[in-house]
Amino acid sequence: MKQVFIIILVTLLHIANTSAQQFFSSGRVITSQGDTLQGEVRAKGNKLIFLRANSRAPERSYTPDQLKSYTTEGVNHIAALLTEEGITNHLFLRERIKGYISLYSLDNPEGELAYVLQLPDQSFVPLRGKMAWTLLNRSLTECTDPAFLARLESHRFFYDYSYFEQIVIAYNRCVKPGELSSLTKSPFHYEVGAILGVVRNRWDYSFVSSNPYFNPNGLYPVYNTFVLGGFLTLMPRKRLSLMLEALFTQYKGGQSTVVTNPLDPTFQDYRYYSFQEQFLALPITARYVFLNRALRWYIKAGVGFTYSLTLTGHISGNNLVDTEIQMRNGLSIGYLLGLGIDIPLATKRRLYAELRTLPHIIKDGPTHIGDFRSAQLIVGMPLFTH
């Protein structure tokens, strides 16, 4: 199971590194002629976006020279000409602060360039790397307030959004105290829903027995039952999102173990071992959409914490009174791997169907006594979306 954890971790890091772009989300574009087109927008880098009327409509691409701006998920991007060392680039810039002096950022930094100022004359100042401090001092000259000038001292400078935000807001308050600077915040989306499914649960009992006459270890029969719970998805319309679940399911099963006697080959007897476990599973997973059409296909993986509500075992057999195996319930750990599909039912209604596995370690207190195996077919429906 440790190897599985390592594989999951490496996979999630790779996905996070290669999937900064989101899929289509509702938005609009304003063309260079001033026409407004509504639909769904997807950005690709800083120089290209795609627009479609809906998930079944064809896509059309736009470059910065064709648009004035575009908006997606409530965040405005403008088309701007940036000139550095005589070289001009036409890029899309994300609006961060709108005011007397405005601040923009690049969704995908180009080298050391991640932030851009817009001056009152509508010209743009690229804040690139180590030159950013010099350019700030050259551009922000109208404020002589000592407190503001102290912020611009070289030992206080660091190339980070929080620093530029403080500088721009303080400068605007100093020069235009009656005007407000508006900050653009990315909307935080989440959804809460219910999960219901059918599962095939199984125990793999591996508590090492020193008894030479019988061995109860091994796979126990499959127990077909249900799983019930709820989920919370953070940023559900993104390509990469985070999911938290709370699930309830259980296992019941037993099997006979043959008892042998090396001194008497004709001896025949058995022991019947049975186990029952009811538990809450709390998986924390990353969900990655790898195919975005009218139906969105995704994979998900992550860690699964479990808490045994009930953990009991019994031994019975010939000439043996039913005996309870003393076991202590508690916390354990496992993992979740799944493949799913996101099905639109209506404009704001969706259904998730998912095939997955959710195993965990079975522990009697601190002792590892086996592994729980679970194959699940679940459906989930968002009940509340923000």
Short mmCIF file of C-alpha atoms in Angstrom, two decimals:
data_model
loop_
_atom_site.label_atom_id
_atom_site.label_comp_id
_atom_site.label_asym_id
_atom_site.label_seq_id
_atom_site.Cartn_x
_atom_site.Cartn_y
_atom_site.Cartn_z
CA MET A 1 0.00 0.00 0.00
CA LYS A 2 2.96 2.37 0.53
CA GLN A 3 3.84 2.06 -3.17
CA VAL A 4 0.28 3.10 -4.06
CA PHE A 5 0.58 6.22 -1.87
CA ILE A 6 3.82 7.18 -3.66
CA ILE A 7 2.25 6.68 -7.10
CA ILE A 8 -0.76 8.81 -6.13
CA LEU A 9 1.45 11.60 -4.79
CA VAL A 10 3.66 11.71 -7.89
CA THR A 11 0.61 11.66 -10.17
CA LEU A 12 -1.10 14.51 -8.33
CA LEU A 13 2.05 16.65 -8.42
CA HIS A 14 2.36 16.05 -12.16
CA ILE A 15 -1.28 16.94 -12.76
CA ALA A 16 -1.03 20.10 -10.69
CA ASN A 17 2.07 21.18 -12.61
CA THR A 18 0.58 20.62 -16.06
CA SER A 19 -3.03 21.68 -15.64
CA ALA A 20 -3.05 25.35 -14.71
CA GLN A 21 -5.58 26.08 -17.47
CA GLN A 22 -9.28 25.71 -16.81
CA PHE A 23 -11.90 24.40 -19.19
CA PHE A 24 -14.76 26.43 -20.61
CA SER A 25 -16.73 28.56 -18.18
CA SER A 26 -19.43 31.15 -18.69
CA GLY A 27 -18.22 34.53 -19.89
CA ARG A 28 -18.19 37.06 -22.70
CA VAL A 29 -15.83 38.83 -25.08
CA ILE A 30 -15.83 42.39 -26.41
CA THR A 31 -14.39 42.57 -29.90
CA SER A 32 -12.15 45.35 -31.17
CA GLN A 33 -15.22 46.70 -33.02
CA GLY A 34 -17.12 46.92 -29.72
CA ASP A 35 -19.45 43.94 -30.19
CA THR A 36 -20.26 41.85 -27.10
CA LEU A 37 -20.48 38.08 -27.56
CA GLN A 38 -21.84 35.89 -24.75
CA GLY A 39 -21.06 32.20 -24.27
CA GLU A 40 -18.39 30.01 -22.72
CA VAL A 41 -14.74 31.04 -22.66
CA ARG A 42 -11.49 29.11 -22.32
CA ALA A 43 -8.07 30.76 -22.15
CA LYS A 44 -4.89 29.21 -23.50
CA GLY A 45 -1.88 31.13 -22.29
CA ASN A 46 -1.74 34.91 -22.63
CA LYS A 47 -2.27 35.17 -26.39
CA LEU A 48 -5.25 32.99 -27.26
CA ILE A 49 -8.79 32.34 -26.05
CA PHE A 50 -11.67 30.22 -27.35
CA LEU A 51 -15.35 31.14 -27.33
CA ARG A 52 -18.36 28.92 -27.93
CA ALA A 53 -22.08 29.57 -27.54
CA ASN A 54 -22.60 26.36 -25.53
CA SER A 55 -21.05 22.93 -24.99
CA ARG A 56 -22.43 21.64 -28.31
CA ALA A 57 -21.47 24.66 -30.41
CA PRO A 58 -18.24 25.01 -32.42
CA GLU A 59 -15.33 26.94 -30.94
CA ARG A 60 -13.90 30.16 -32.32
CA SER A 61 -10.44 31.42 -31.41
CA TYR A 62 -9.45 35.02 -30.67
CA THR A 63 -6.09 36.72 -30.25
CA PRO A 64 -5.46 39.98 -28.34
CA ASP A 65 -5.47 42.08 -31.54
CA GLN A 66 -9.07 40.95 -32.19
CA LEU A 67 -10.51 41.83 -28.77
CA LYS A 68 -10.74 44.69 -26.32
CA SER A 69 -11.38 42.38 -23.39
CA TYR A 70 -12.92 39.13 -22.21
CA THR A 71 -14.53 38.10 -18.94
CA THR A 72 -14.73 34.63 -17.44
CA GLU A 73 -15.98 33.64 -13.97
CA GLY A 74 -16.44 37.33 -13.19
CA VAL A 75 -12.77 38.20 -13.81
CA ASN A 76 -11.97 40.75 -16.53
CA HIS A 77 -9.01 40.44 -18.90
CA ILE A 78 -7.95 43.21 -21.27
CA ALA A 79 -5.90 43.15 -24.47
CA ALA A 80 -2.76 45.27 -24.09
CA LEU A 81 0.35 46.20 -26.05
CA LEU A 82 3.51 45.79 -23.95
CA THR A 83 6.78 47.21 -25.22
CA GLU A 84 10.13 46.18 -23.75
CA GLU A 85 13.50 47.06 -25.30
CA GLY A 86 11.83 47.95 -28.58
CA ILE A 87 9.90 44.67 -28.81
CA THR A 88 6.10 44.86 -28.67
CA ASN A 89 3.87 42.00 -27.55
CA HIS A 90 0.09 41.87 -27.64
CA LEU A 91 -1.11 40.00 -24.54
CA PHE A 92 -4.18 39.37 -22.44
CA LEU A 93 -3.81 40.81 -18.93
CA ARG A 94 -5.90 39.90 -15.92
CA GLU A 95 -7.38 42.84 -14.04
CA ARG A 96 -6.31 42.96 -10.39
CA ILE A 97 -6.84 46.57 -9.25
CA LYS A 98 -8.79 49.20 -11.18
CA GLY A 99 -8.14 52.82 -10.25
CA TYR A 100 -6.05 55.91 -10.95
CA ILE A 101 -3.14 53.48 -11.29
CA SER A 102 -4.29 49.99 -12.27
CA LEU A 103 -2.55 46.67 -11.71
CA TYR A 104 -2.74 43.67 -14.01
CA SER A 105 -1.17 40.24 -14.01
CA LEU A 106 -0.38 37.56 -16.57
CA ASP A 107 -2.20 34.28 -16.02
CA ASN A 108 0.94 32.56 -17.28
CA PRO A 109 4.09 34.54 -16.37
CA GLU A 110 6.51 35.00 -19.25
CA GLY A 111 9.96 34.63 -17.79
CA GLU A 112 10.34 37.22 -15.02
CA LEU A 113 7.27 39.18 -16.14
CA ALA A 114 4.12 38.52 -14.10
CA TYR A 115 2.68 41.99 -13.30
CA VAL A 116 1.93 45.15 -15.28
CA LEU A 117 1.00 48.72 -14.27
CA GLN A 118 -1.38 50.91 -16.24
CA LEU A 119 -0.70 54.63 -15.84
CA PRO A 120 -3.25 57.47 -16.05
CA ASP A 121 -2.26 58.12 -19.69
CA GLN A 122 -3.36 54.49 -20.40
CA SER A 123 0.21 53.35 -21.12
CA PHE A 124 1.48 50.09 -19.67
CA VAL A 125 4.61 49.50 -17.61
CA PRO A 126 5.80 45.86 -17.50
CA LEU A 127 7.16 45.05 -14.05
CA ARG A 128 9.81 42.54 -14.99
CA GLY A 129 12.01 40.92 -12.39
CA LYS A 130 14.72 43.07 -10.83
CA MET A 131 13.76 46.06 -13.00
CA ALA A 132 10.35 46.27 -11.32
CA TRP A 133 11.62 48.31 -8.35
CA THR A 134 13.28 50.88 -10.64
CA LEU A 135 10.18 51.13 -12.83
CA LEU A 136 7.92 51.65 -9.81
CA ASN A 137 10.05 54.58 -8.65
CA ARG A 138 10.10 56.10 -12.13
CA SER A 139 6.35 55.74 -12.63
CA LEU A 140 4.88 56.61 -9.21
CA THR A 141 6.16 60.15 -8.73
CA GLU A 142 3.05 62.15 -7.78
CA CYS A 143 2.91 61.04 -4.15
CA THR A 144 5.38 62.65 -1.72
CA ASP A 145 3.94 61.19 1.47
CA PRO A 146 6.89 59.89 3.57
CA ALA A 147 4.93 56.79 4.59
CA PHE A 148 4.39 55.86 0.94
CA LEU A 149 7.98 56.64 -0.04
CA ALA A 150 9.14 54.36 2.77
CA ARG A 151 7.24 51.50 1.12
CA LEU A 152 9.26 52.08 -2.04
CA GLU A 153 12.63 51.71 -0.34
CA SER A 154 14.72 48.98 -1.91
CA HIS A 155 15.04 46.88 1.23
CA ARG A 156 11.22 46.60 1.41
CA PHE A 157 10.78 45.52 -2.19
CA PHE A 158 9.88 41.95 -3.08
CA TYR A 159 8.38 40.63 -6.28
CA ASP A 160 4.99 39.45 -5.14
CA TYR A 161 1.35 40.34 -5.75
CA SER A 162 0.76 41.36 -2.13
CA TYR A 163 3.56 43.94 -2.37
CA PHE A 164 2.30 45.45 -5.64
CA GLU A 165 -1.23 45.50 -4.26
CA GLN A 166 -0.12 47.50 -1.21
CA ILE A 167 1.88 49.93 -3.34
CA VAL A 168 -0.88 50.61 -5.89
CA ILE A 169 -3.64 51.05 -3.29
CA ALA A 170 -1.47 53.34 -1.13
CA TYR A 171 -0.45 55.42 -4.17
CA ASN A 172 -4.03 55.85 -5.36
CA ARG A 173 -5.16 56.93 -1.89
CA CYS A 174 -2.34 59.43 -1.73
CA VAL A 175 -2.89 61.00 -5.17
CA LYS A 176 -6.67 60.59 -5.49
CA PRO A 177 -8.01 60.28 -1.92
CA GLY A 178 -11.61 60.71 -3.08
CA GLU A 179 -11.48 57.81 -5.54
CA LEU A 180 -11.78 54.16 -4.61
CA SER A 181 -9.61 51.45 -6.11
CA SER A 182 -11.60 48.34 -6.93
CA LEU A 183 -9.97 44.97 -6.31
CA THR A 184 -10.90 42.09 -8.55
CA LYS A 185 -11.27 38.86 -6.59
CA SER A 186 -11.63 35.47 -8.18
CA PRO A 187 -14.99 33.95 -7.21
CA PHE A 188 -14.76 30.96 -4.91
CA HIS A 189 -16.98 28.16 -6.17
CA TYR A 190 -18.02 25.05 -4.31
CA GLU A 191 -20.80 22.50 -4.31
CA VAL A 192 -22.30 20.20 -1.69
CA GLY A 193 -24.12 17.01 -2.61
CA ALA A 194 -25.19 13.48 -1.73
CA ILE A 195 -23.66 10.12 -2.68
CA LEU A 196 -25.39 6.76 -3.03
CA GLY A 197 -23.95 3.59 -4.48
CA VAL A 198 -23.58 -0.17 -4.52
CA VAL A 199 -20.35 -1.79 -3.35
CA ARG A 200 -18.57 -5.14 -3.20
CA ASN A 201 -16.68 -5.23 0.08
CA ARG A 202 -14.22 -7.88 1.18
CA TRP A 203 -11.80 -8.63 3.99
CA ASP A 204 -8.28 -9.96 3.52
CA TYR A 205 -7.48 -11.23 7.02
CA SER A 206 -3.72 -11.48 7.58
CA PHE A 207 -3.22 -11.67 11.32
CA VAL A 208 -0.33 -14.11 11.65
CA SER A 209 -1.37 -17.15 13.66
CA SER A 210 1.17 -19.29 15.48
CA ASN A 211 -1.30 -22.17 15.77
CA PRO A 212 0.08 -25.13 13.71
CA TYR A 213 -3.36 -26.80 13.45
CA PHE A 214 -5.37 -24.17 11.56
CA ASN A 215 -4.88 -20.84 9.80
CA PRO A 216 -7.79 -18.40 9.40
CA ASN A 217 -5.84 -15.99 7.20
CA GLY A 218 -6.85 -15.19 3.62
CA LEU A 219 -9.61 -13.63 1.56
CA TYR A 220 -13.09 -13.72 3.04
CA PRO A 221 -16.32 -13.82 0.99
CA VAL A 222 -17.56 -10.75 -0.88
CA TYR A 223 -20.28 -8.77 0.88
CA ASN A 224 -22.57 -6.84 -1.45
CA THR A 225 -24.05 -3.78 0.22
CA PHE A 226 -24.49 -0.03 -0.19
CA VAL A 227 -22.53 3.16 0.47
CA LEU A 228 -24.18 6.38 1.58
CA GLY A 229 -22.73 9.81 2.21
CA GLY A 230 -22.07 13.33 1.05
CA PHE A 231 -19.39 15.39 -0.65
CA LEU A 232 -17.93 18.88 -0.92
CA THR A 233 -16.17 19.94 -4.12
CA LEU A 234 -13.99 23.05 -4.23
CA MET A 235 -13.81 24.80 -7.63
CA PRO A 236 -15.94 22.09 -9.32
CA ARG A 237 -15.83 23.61 -12.83
CA LYS A 238 -12.05 23.73 -12.94
CA ARG A 239 -9.94 21.13 -14.65
CA LEU A 240 -8.35 20.27 -11.32
CA SER A 241 -10.56 20.40 -8.23
CA LEU A 242 -10.48 19.17 -4.64
CA MET A 243 -13.11 16.84 -3.17
CA LEU A 244 -13.90 15.90 0.41
CA GLU A 245 -16.31 13.05 1.14
CA ALA A 246 -17.92 11.43 4.17
CA LEU A 247 -19.18 7.88 3.55
CA PHE A 248 -20.72 5.02 5.49
CA THR A 249 -20.51 1.36 4.50
CA GLN A 250 -19.88 -2.02 6.14
CA TYR A 251 -18.69 -5.61 5.83
CA LYS A 252 -20.11 -8.88 7.15
CA GLY A 253 -18.61 -12.24 6.33
CA GLY A 254 -17.04 -15.43 7.55
CA GLN A 255 -15.55 -18.72 6.43
CA SER A 256 -14.57 -22.11 7.80
CA THR A 257 -10.99 -23.08 8.48
CA VAL A 258 -10.02 -26.75 8.51
CA VAL A 259 -8.38 -27.96 11.70
CA THR A 260 -5.68 -30.62 11.23
CA ASN A 261 -3.78 -32.90 13.59
CA PRO A 262 -0.36 -34.03 12.37
CA LEU A 263 -0.49 -36.95 14.80
CA ASP A 264 -3.86 -38.17 13.52
CA PRO A 265 -4.42 -37.86 9.74
CA THR A 266 -8.06 -39.00 10.12
CA PHE A 267 -8.90 -36.16 12.48
CA GLN A 268 -11.51 -33.74 11.04
CA ASP A 269 -12.69 -30.50 12.57
CA TYR A 270 -13.22 -26.86 11.66
CA ARG A 271 -13.25 -23.38 13.04
CA TYR A 272 -15.62 -20.74 11.68
CA TYR A 273 -14.28 -17.19 11.71
CA SER A 274 -16.68 -14.28 11.11
CA PHE A 275 -16.11 -10.54 11.10
CA GLN A 276 -18.21 -7.40 10.98
CA GLU A 277 -17.00 -3.85 10.37
CA GLN A 278 -19.02 -0.66 10.07
CA PHE A 279 -17.03 2.47 9.36
CA LEU A 280 -16.96 6.06 8.19
CA ALA A 281 -14.60 6.85 5.32
CA LEU A 282 -13.29 10.39 4.82
CA PRO A 283 -11.51 10.52 1.45
CA ILE A 284 -9.67 13.68 0.39
CA THR A 285 -9.06 13.53 -3.34
CA ALA A 286 -7.99 15.54 -6.36
CA ARG A 287 -10.28 15.30 -9.38
CA TYR A 288 -8.82 15.88 -12.84
CA VAL A 289 -11.00 16.31 -15.95
CA PHE A 290 -9.16 14.75 -18.89
CA LEU A 291 -11.95 14.97 -21.51
CA ASN A 292 -14.26 17.98 -21.64
CA ARG A 293 -17.22 17.63 -23.96
CA ALA A 294 -20.95 17.65 -23.26
CA LEU A 295 -19.95 14.82 -20.89
CA ARG A 296 -16.89 15.52 -18.74
CA TRP A 297 -14.70 12.48 -18.00
CA TYR A 298 -12.43 12.61 -14.98
CA ILE A 299 -10.07 10.61 -12.81
CA LYS A 300 -9.62 11.11 -9.10
CA ALA A 301 -7.13 9.95 -6.52
CA GLY A 302 -6.23 10.69 -2.95
CA VAL A 303 -5.95 9.52 0.61
CA GLY A 304 -8.83 7.93 2.52
CA PHE A 305 -9.06 8.16 6.29
CA THR A 306 -11.41 5.71 8.02
CA TYR A 307 -12.89 5.37 11.47
CA SER A 308 -14.35 2.02 12.52
CA LEU A 309 -17.67 2.48 14.29
CA THR A 310 -18.01 -1.26 14.89
CA LEU A 311 -15.28 -3.89 14.62
CA THR A 312 -16.10 -7.38 15.89
CA GLY A 313 -15.05 -10.97 15.28
CA HIS A 314 -16.26 -14.41 16.42
CA ILE A 315 -14.95 -17.98 16.40
CA SER A 316 -17.21 -21.01 16.52
CA GLY A 317 -16.91 -24.72 15.75
CA ASN A 318 -17.36 -28.28 16.97
CA ASN A 319 -16.95 -28.59 20.71
CA LEU A 320 -16.28 -24.85 20.88
CA VAL A 321 -18.50 -22.24 22.47
CA ASP A 322 -19.00 -19.16 20.30
CA THR A 323 -16.11 -16.92 21.30
CA GLU A 324 -15.78 -13.22 20.62
CA ILE A 325 -12.47 -11.95 19.26
CA GLN A 326 -11.67 -8.84 21.25
CA MET A 327 -10.92 -6.04 18.78
CA ARG A 328 -10.48 -2.29 19.24
CA ASN A 329 -11.94 0.10 16.72
CA GLY A 330 -10.28 3.37 15.73
CA LEU A 331 -8.60 5.34 12.97
CA SER A 332 -7.01 3.84 9.90
CA ILE A 333 -5.89 4.93 6.45
CA GLY A 334 -6.26 3.88 2.83
CA TYR A 335 -6.57 5.43 -0.60
CA LEU A 336 -9.14 6.15 -3.30
CA LEU A 337 -8.74 5.69 -7.06
CA GLY A 338 -11.64 6.36 -9.40
CA LEU A 339 -12.86 7.01 -12.93
CA GLY A 340 -16.01 9.04 -13.41
CA ILE A 341 -18.26 10.99 -15.72
CA ASP A 342 -19.98 14.33 -15.15
CA ILE A 343 -23.43 14.27 -16.80
CA PRO A 344 -25.45 17.49 -17.32
CA LEU A 345 -29.13 16.97 -16.50
CA ALA A 346 -30.31 20.58 -16.86
CA THR A 347 -28.86 24.07 -16.96
CA LYS A 348 -27.77 23.95 -13.32
CA ARG A 349 -28.17 20.26 -12.49
CA ARG A 350 -25.51 17.60 -12.87
CA LEU A 351 -25.00 13.96 -11.96
CA TYR A 352 -21.70 12.23 -11.26
CA ALA A 353 -21.32 8.52 -11.98
CA GLU A 354 -18.12 6.91 -10.76
CA LEU A 355 -16.39 3.53 -10.63
CA ARG A 356 -13.72 3.36 -7.97
CA THR A 357 -11.85 1.42 -5.32
CA LEU A 358 -11.52 2.51 -1.68
CA PRO A 359 -9.39 0.06 0.32
CA HIS A 360 -7.99 0.65 3.78
CA ILE A 361 -5.87 -1.03 6.43
CA ILE A 362 -7.78 -2.96 9.10
CA LYS A 363 -6.35 -2.30 12.54
CA ASP A 364 -7.06 -3.82 15.92
CA GLY A 365 -5.83 -0.90 17.95
CA PRO A 366 -2.25 -0.39 16.72
CA THR A 367 -2.03 -3.87 15.17
CA HIS A 368 -2.40 -4.39 11.42
CA ILE A 369 -4.64 -7.45 11.05
CA GLY A 370 -5.71 -7.22 7.42
CA ASP A 371 -6.83 -5.13 4.47
CA PHE A 372 -10.31 -4.00 3.52
CA ARG A 373 -11.10 -4.11 -0.21
CA SER A 374 -13.99 -2.20 -1.73
CA ALA A 375 -15.12 -1.86 -5.37
CA GLN A 376 -17.77 0.84 -5.68
CA LEU A 377 -20.21 2.14 -8.27
CA ILE A 378 -21.61 5.41 -6.98
CA VAL A 379 -23.70 8.32 -8.16
CA GLY A 380 -23.44 11.79 -6.72
CA MET A 381 -25.70 14.78 -7.19
CA PRO A 382 -24.91 18.37 -6.15
CA LEU A 383 -27.72 19.71 -3.98
CA PHE A 384 -26.27 23.16 -3.34
CA THR A 385 -23.89 25.15 -5.55
CA HIS A 386 -22.23 28.45 -4.70
#
